[in-house]
Coordinates of C-alpha atoms in Angstrom, one line a residue:
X1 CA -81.2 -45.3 38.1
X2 CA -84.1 -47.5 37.7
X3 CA -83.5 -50.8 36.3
X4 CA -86.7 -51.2 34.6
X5 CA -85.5 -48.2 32.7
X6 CA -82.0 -48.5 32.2
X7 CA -83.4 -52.5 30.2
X8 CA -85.6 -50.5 28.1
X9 CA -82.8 -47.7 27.6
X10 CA -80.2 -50.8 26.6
X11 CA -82.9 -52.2 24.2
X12 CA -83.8 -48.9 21.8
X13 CA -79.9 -48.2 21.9
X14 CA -79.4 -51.7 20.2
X15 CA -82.4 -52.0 18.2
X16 CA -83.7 -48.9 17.5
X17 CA -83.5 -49.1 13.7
X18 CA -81.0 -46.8 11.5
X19 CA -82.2 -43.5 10.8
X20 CA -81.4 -41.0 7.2
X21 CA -80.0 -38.4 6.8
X22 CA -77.8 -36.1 8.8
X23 CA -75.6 -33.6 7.1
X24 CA -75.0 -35.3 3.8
X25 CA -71.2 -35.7 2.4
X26 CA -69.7 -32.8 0.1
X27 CA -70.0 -34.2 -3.6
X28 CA -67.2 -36.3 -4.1
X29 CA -65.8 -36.4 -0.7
X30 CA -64.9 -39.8 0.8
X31 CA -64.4 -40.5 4.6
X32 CA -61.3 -42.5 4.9
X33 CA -60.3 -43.0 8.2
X34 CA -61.0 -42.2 11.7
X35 CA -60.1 -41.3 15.2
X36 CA -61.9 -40.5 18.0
X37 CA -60.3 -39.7 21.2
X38 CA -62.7 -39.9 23.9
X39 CA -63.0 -39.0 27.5
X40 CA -64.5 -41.4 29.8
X41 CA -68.3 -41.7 30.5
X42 CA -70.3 -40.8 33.4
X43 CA -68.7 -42.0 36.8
X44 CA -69.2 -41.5 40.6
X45 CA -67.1 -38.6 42.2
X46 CA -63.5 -39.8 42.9
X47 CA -62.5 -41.9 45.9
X48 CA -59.9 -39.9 46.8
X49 CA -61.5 -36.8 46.8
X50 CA -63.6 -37.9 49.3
X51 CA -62.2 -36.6 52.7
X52 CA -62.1 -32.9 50.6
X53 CA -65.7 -33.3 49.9
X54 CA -66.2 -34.5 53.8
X55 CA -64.0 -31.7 55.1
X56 CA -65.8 -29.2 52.9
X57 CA -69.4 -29.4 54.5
X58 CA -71.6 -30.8 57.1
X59 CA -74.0 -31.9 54.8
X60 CA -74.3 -35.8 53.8
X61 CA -73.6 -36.7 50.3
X62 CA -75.4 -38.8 48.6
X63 CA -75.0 -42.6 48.0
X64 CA -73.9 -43.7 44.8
X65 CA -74.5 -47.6 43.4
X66 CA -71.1 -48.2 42.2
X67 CA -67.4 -47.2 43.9
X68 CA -65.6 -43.9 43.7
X69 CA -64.0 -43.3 40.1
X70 CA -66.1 -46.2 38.7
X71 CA -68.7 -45.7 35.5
X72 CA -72.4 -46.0 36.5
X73 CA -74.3 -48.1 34.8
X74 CA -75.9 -44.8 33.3
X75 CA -72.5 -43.5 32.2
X76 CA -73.0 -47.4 30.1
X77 CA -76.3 -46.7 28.5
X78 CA -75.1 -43.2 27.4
X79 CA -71.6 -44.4 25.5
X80 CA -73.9 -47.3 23.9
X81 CA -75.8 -43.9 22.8
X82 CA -72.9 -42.5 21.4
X83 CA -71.6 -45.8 19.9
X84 CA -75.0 -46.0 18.4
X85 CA -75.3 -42.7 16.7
X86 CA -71.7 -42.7 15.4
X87 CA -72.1 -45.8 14.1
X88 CA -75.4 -44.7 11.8
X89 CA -73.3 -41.0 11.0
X90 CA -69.9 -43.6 9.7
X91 CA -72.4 -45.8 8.0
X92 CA -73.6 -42.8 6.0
X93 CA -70.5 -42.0 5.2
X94 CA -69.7 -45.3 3.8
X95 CA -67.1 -46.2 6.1
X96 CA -68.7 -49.0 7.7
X97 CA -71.5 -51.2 6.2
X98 CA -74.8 -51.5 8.5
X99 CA -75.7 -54.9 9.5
X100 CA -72.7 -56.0 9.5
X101 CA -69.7 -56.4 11.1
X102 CA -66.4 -54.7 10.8
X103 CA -63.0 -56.9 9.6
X104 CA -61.0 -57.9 12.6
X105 CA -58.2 -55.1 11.0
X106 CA -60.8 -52.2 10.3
X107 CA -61.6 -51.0 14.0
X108 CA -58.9 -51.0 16.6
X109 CA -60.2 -49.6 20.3
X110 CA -58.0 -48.6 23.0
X111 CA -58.3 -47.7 26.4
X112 CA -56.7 -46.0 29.8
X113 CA -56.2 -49.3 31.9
X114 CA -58.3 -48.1 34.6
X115 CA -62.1 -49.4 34.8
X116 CA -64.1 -46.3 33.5
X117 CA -61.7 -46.2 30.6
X118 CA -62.1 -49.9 29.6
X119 CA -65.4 -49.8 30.2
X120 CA -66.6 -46.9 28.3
X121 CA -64.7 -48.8 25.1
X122 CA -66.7 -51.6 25.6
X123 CA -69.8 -49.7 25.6
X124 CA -69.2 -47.7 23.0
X125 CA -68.3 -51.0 20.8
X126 CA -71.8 -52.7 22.0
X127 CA -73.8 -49.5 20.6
X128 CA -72.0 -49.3 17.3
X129 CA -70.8 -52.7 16.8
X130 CA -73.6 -54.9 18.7
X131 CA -73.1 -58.2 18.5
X132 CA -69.7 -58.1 16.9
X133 CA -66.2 -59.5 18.1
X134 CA -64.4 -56.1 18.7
X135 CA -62.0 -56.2 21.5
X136 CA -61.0 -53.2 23.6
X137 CA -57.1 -53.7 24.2
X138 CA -55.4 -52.1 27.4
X139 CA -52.5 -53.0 29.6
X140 CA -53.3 -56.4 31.3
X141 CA -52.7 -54.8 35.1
X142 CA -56.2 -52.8 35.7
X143 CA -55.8 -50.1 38.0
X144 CA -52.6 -48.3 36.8
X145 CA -52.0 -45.6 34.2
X146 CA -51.1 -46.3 30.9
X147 CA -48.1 -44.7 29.8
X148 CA -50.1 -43.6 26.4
X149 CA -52.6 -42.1 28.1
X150 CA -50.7 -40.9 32.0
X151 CA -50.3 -37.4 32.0
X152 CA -47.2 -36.7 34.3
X153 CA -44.1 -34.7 34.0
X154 CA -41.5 -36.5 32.0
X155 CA -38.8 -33.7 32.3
X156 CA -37.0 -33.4 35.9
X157 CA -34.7 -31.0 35.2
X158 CA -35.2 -28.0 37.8
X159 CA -35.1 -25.5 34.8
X160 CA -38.4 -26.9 33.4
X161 CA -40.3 -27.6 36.6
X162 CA -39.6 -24.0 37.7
X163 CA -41.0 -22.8 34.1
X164 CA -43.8 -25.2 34.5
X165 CA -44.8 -23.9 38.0
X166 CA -44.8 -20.1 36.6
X167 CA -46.8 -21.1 33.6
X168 CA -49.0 -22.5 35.7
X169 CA -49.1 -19.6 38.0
X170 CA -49.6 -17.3 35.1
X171 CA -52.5 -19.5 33.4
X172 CA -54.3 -19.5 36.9
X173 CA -54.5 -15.4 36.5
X174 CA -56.9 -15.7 33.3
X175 CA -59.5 -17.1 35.7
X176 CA -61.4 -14.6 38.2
X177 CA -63.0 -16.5 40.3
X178 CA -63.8 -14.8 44.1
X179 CA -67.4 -15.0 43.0
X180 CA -67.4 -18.8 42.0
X181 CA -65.8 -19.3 45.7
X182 CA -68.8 -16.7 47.4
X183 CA -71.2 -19.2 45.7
X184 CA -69.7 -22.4 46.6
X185 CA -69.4 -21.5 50.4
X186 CA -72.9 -20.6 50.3
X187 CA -74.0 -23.7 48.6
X188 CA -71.8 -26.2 51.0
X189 CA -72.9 -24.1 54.0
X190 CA -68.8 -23.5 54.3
X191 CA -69.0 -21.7 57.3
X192 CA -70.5 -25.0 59.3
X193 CA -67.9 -27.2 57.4
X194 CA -64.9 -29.2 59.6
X195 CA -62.8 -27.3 57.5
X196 CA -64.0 -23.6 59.0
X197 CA -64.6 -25.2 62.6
X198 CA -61.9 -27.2 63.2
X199 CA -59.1 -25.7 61.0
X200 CA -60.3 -22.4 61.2
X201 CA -60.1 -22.2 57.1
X202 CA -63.3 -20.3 56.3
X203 CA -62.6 -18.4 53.5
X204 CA -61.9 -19.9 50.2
X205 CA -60.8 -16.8 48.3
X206 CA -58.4 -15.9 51.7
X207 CA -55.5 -18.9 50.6
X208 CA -53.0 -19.0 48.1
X209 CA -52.9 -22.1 45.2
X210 CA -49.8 -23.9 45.2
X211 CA -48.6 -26.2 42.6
X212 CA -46.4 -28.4 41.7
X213 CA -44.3 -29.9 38.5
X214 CA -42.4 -32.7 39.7
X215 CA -41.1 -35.1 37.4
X216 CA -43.5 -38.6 36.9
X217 CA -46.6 -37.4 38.4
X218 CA -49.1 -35.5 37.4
X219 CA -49.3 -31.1 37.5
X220 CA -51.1 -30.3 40.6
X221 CA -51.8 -27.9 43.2
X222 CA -53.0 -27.5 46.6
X223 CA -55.4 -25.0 48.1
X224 CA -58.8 -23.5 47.0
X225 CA -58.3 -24.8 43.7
X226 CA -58.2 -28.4 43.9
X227 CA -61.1 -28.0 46.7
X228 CA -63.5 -26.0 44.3
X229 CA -62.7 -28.3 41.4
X230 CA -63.5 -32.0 43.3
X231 CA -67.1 -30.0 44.5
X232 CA -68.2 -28.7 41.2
X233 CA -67.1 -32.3 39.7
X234 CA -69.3 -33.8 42.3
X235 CA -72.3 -31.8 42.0
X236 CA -72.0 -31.8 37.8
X237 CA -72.0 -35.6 38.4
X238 CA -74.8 -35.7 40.8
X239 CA -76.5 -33.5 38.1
X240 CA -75.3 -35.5 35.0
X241 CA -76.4 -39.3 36.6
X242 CA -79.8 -38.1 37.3
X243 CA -80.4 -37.6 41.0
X244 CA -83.0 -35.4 41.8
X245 CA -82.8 -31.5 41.7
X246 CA -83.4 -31.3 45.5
X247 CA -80.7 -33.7 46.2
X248 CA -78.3 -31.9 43.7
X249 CA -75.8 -29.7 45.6
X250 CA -78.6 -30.0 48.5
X251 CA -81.2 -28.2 46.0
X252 CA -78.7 -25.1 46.4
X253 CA -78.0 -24.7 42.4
X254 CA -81.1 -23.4 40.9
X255 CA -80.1 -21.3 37.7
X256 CA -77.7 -22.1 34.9
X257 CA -76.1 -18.7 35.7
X258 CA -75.1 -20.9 39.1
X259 CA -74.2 -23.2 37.1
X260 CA -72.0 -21.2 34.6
X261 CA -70.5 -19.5 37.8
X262 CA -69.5 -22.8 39.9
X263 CA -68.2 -24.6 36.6
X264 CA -65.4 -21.8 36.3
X265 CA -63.8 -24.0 39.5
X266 CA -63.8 -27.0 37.2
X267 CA -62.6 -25.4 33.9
X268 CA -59.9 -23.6 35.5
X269 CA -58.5 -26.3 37.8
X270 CA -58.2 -28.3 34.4
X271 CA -56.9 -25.4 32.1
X272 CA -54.6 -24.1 34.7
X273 CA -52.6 -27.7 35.1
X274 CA -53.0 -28.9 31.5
X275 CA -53.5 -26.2 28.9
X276 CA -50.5 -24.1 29.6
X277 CA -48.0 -24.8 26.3
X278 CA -45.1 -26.0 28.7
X279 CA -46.9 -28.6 30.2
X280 CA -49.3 -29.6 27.8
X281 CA -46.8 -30.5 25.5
X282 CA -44.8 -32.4 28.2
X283 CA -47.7 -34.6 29.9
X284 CA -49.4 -35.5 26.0
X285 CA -45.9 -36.2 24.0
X286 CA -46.9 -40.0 24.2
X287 CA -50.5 -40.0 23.2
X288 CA -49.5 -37.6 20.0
X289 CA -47.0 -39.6 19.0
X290 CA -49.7 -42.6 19.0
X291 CA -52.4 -40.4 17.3
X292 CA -49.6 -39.8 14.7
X293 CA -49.0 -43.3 13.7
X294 CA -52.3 -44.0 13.3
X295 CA -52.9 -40.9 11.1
X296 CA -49.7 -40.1 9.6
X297 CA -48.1 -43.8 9.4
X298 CA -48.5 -46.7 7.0
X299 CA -51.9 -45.7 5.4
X300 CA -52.4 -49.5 4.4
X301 CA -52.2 -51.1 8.3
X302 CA -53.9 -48.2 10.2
X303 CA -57.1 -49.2 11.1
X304 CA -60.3 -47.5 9.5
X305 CA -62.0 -46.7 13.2
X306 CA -59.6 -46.2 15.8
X307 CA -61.6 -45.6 19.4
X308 CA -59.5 -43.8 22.2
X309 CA -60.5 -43.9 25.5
X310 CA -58.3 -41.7 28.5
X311 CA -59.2 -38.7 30.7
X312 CA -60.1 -35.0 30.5
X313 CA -56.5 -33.9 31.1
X314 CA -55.5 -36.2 28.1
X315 CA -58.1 -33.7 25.5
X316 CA -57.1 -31.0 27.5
X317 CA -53.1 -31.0 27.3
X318 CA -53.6 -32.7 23.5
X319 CA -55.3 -29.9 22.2
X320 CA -53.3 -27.1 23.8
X321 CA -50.4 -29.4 22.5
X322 CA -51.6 -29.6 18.9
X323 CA -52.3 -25.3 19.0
X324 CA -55.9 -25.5 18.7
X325 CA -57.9 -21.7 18.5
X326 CA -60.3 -21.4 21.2
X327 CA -63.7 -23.0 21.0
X328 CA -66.9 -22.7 22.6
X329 CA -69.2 -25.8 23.3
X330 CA -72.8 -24.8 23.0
X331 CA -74.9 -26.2 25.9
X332 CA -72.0 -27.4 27.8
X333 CA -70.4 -25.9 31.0
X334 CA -67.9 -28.5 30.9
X335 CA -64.8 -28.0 28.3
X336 CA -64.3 -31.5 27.6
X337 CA -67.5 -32.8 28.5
X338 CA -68.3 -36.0 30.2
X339 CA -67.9 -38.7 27.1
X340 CA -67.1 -36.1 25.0
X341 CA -64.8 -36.9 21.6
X342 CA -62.4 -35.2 19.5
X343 CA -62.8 -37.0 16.1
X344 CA -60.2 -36.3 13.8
X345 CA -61.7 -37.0 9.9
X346 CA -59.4 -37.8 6.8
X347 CA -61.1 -37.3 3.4
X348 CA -60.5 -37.9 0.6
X349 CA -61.7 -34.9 -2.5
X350 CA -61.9 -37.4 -5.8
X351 CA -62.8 -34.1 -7.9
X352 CA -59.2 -32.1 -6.7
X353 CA -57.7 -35.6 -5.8
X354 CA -56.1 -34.3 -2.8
X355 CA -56.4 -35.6 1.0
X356 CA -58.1 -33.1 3.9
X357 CA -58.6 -33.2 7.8
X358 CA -61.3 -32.4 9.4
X359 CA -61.4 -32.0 13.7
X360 CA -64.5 -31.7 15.4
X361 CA -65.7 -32.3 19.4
X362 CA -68.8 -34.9 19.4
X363 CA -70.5 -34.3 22.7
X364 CA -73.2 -34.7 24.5
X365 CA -75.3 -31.5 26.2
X366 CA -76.0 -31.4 29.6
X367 CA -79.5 -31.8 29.6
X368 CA -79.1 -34.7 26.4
X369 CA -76.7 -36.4 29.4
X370 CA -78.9 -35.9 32.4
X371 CA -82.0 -36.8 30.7
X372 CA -80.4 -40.1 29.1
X373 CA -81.4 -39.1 25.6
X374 CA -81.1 -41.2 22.9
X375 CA -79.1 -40.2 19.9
X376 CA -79.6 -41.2 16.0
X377 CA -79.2 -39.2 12.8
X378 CA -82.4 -37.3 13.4
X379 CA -81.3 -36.6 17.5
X380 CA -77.8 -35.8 17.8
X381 CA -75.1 -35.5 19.9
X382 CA -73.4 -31.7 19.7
X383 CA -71.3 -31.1 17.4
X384 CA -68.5 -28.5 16.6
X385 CA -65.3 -28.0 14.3
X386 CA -62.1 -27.4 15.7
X387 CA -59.5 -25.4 14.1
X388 CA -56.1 -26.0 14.3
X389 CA -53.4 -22.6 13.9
X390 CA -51.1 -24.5 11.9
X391 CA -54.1 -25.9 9.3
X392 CA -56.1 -23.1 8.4
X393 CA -59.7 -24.2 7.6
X394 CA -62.5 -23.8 4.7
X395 CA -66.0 -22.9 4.5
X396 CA -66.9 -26.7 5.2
X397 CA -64.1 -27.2 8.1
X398 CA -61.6 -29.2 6.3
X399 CA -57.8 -28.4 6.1
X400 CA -55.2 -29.7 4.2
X401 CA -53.7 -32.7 4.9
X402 CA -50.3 -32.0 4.5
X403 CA -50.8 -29.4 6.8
X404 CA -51.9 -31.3 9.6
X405 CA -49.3 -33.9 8.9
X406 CA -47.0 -30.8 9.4
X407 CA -48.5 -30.0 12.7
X408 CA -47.9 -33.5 14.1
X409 CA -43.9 -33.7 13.5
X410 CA -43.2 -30.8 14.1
X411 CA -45.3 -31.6 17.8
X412 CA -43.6 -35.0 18.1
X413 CA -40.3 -33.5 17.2
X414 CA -41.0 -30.7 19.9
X415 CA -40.5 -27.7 17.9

């Protein structure tokens, strides 16, 4: 990205000036606290996908400016975006005061120990809190998981890892997806890949998935799978950092039904490890116990703003855990997008005196990401309400706390 533009992008993000009036409060509702748990922001393709994406075509890929698995100095500009905006939309709200800056106790942001984790935190705190002395906390060793926010299997007893494989197994059977393989051969040119030639694999929809439960690491499988899902990732991030159409997939993916077709690869890899109700609520145990402290603890020390910052697999596996309904994201392929945020609301109705919930995903569209929009009141991110099984909803998305409070121990208690 240009660095001419990337100054001027840092510069409105800071200084553009507050903007009225998004959707106004409900009379006498007051915002009292809350959490956003956010995926990282834009990043190059992952290092150690790189001999799949090598063995997968003869085609060169392109060069990216920063390592594999790091944020991009776009992926920067973009949380400082989101920062921004969610600071004017809080401000609104009356939860923080613009201008100034928040008490040392009032905003508490934490973040995956790994660089685009830590990073997108302190991004997002320079676009809502510029200028301010808000630190992002994580484990002092960069470079390894957190145990809040690392995924893996915590139960080796063969019993569960043999349930955890079939769920798996049987979650992989909702996704149909022969013609999302017919389109990535033709986009990677499979047939002259090292892959085809050399190991005489040439056929994508001819092997079997194979996965795996094994106590501290991570689901996985092996096979077409994990192949289709580290090719889609790379193109979407090709496509999401800006690099030009012809140099995106080669210039191969030319409609958003391609688009729609190829991103089944990357939804299902994700859904089939972390959305199945066995592992899900395995791999995210630790990161809702922390989200229940902070909600459903001491209401006088939790902090007002509590940022955050982990993986995909961490909103994936926490909302399957919690028993959200399906949801759609509108202008999204992705199903926890790139920088994306579930931002769990408590209100407070003065009228009824009585405390609510409210759970929606703050996102950015796919075109807002790859054209580096900036967001305010008046331009903003995408937003939609969750609902939760256990917490039916009203008219204006809110459930009742006690529900919700509900929902959490009896998740944390496992039942």
């Amino acid at each position: 990205m240009n660095k001419k533009i990337v100054a001027s992008l840092l510069a409105v993000a800071c200084f553009a000036p507050g903007m009225a009036n998004a959707e106004a409060a409900l009379e006498g509702y007051q915002l009292q606290q809350v959490l956003l748990m956010s995926r990282h922001n834009l990043r190059a393709p992952l290092a150690n996908n790189g001999s799949v994406l090598e063995q997968s075509t003869a085609q060169s890929w392109p060069e990216w400016d920063v390592p594999g698995g790091q944020l991009t100095t776009k992926g920067g500009v973009l949380e400082i975006y989101m920062g921004h905006y969610l600071r004017e939309w809080l401000a609104e709200q009356g939860l923080v005061k613009s201008g100034e800056c928040p008490t040392p106790q009032s905003v508490y942001a934490y973040a995956n120990s790994l660089q685009r984790t830590v990073a997108t935190a302190q991004f997002f705190i320079t676009g809502a809190f510029p200028g301010c002395d808000v630190p992002v906390h994580h484990q002092d060793k960069m470079g390894t998981m957190d145990p809040t926010f690392n995924p893996v299997i915590t139960n080796d007893s063969p019993e569960f890892q043999q349930a955890a494989v079939k769920a798996m197994e049987a979650q992989r059977e909702h996704y149909k997806l022969d013609d999302s393989y017919k389109l990535l051969e033709q986009v990677t040119a499979f047939s002259d890949s090292p892959t085809c030639k050399e190991k005489q694999q040439c056929d994508l929809t001819a092997s079997k998935d194979k996965f795996s439960a094994n106590a501290t690491e991570e689901p996985g499988v092996s096979g077409p799978l994990k192949v289709g899902n580290s090719l889609v990732d790379a193109f979407t991030l090709q496509y999401y950092e800006g690099f030009p159409l012809d140099q995106v997939a080669w210039g191969q993916i030319k409609t958003e039904q391609q688009w729609r077709v190829l991103s089944q690869l990357k939804n299902g890899y994700q859904d089939t490890l972390f959305t199945s109700p066995e592992v899900a609520r395995n791999v995210s145990a630790p990161l809702v116990k922390y989200i229940q402290k902070v909600l459903a603890g001491s209401e006088e020390k939790a902090p007002k703003i509590t940022l955050l910052v982990g993986h995909d697999s961490n909103i994936a596996s926490l909302l399957t855990a919690l028993d959200f309904k399906e949801y759609q994201l509108p202008k999204q392929n992705e199903r926890t997008p790139i920088g994306g945020k579930i931002m769990f609301q408590r209100w407070h109705d003065s009228k009824a005196n009585r405390e609510l919930m409210k759970v929606e995903y703050v996102y950015q569209s796919s075109e807002q990401l790859r054209n580096g929009e900036v967001l305010s009141l008046q331009q903003p991110p995408q937003r939609v309400t969750l609902q939760l099984n256990g917490c039916p909803i009203d008219a204006n998305g809110f459930c009742p706390w006690d529900k919700f409070t509900e929902v959490l121990d009896k998740t944390v208690a496992g039942k």
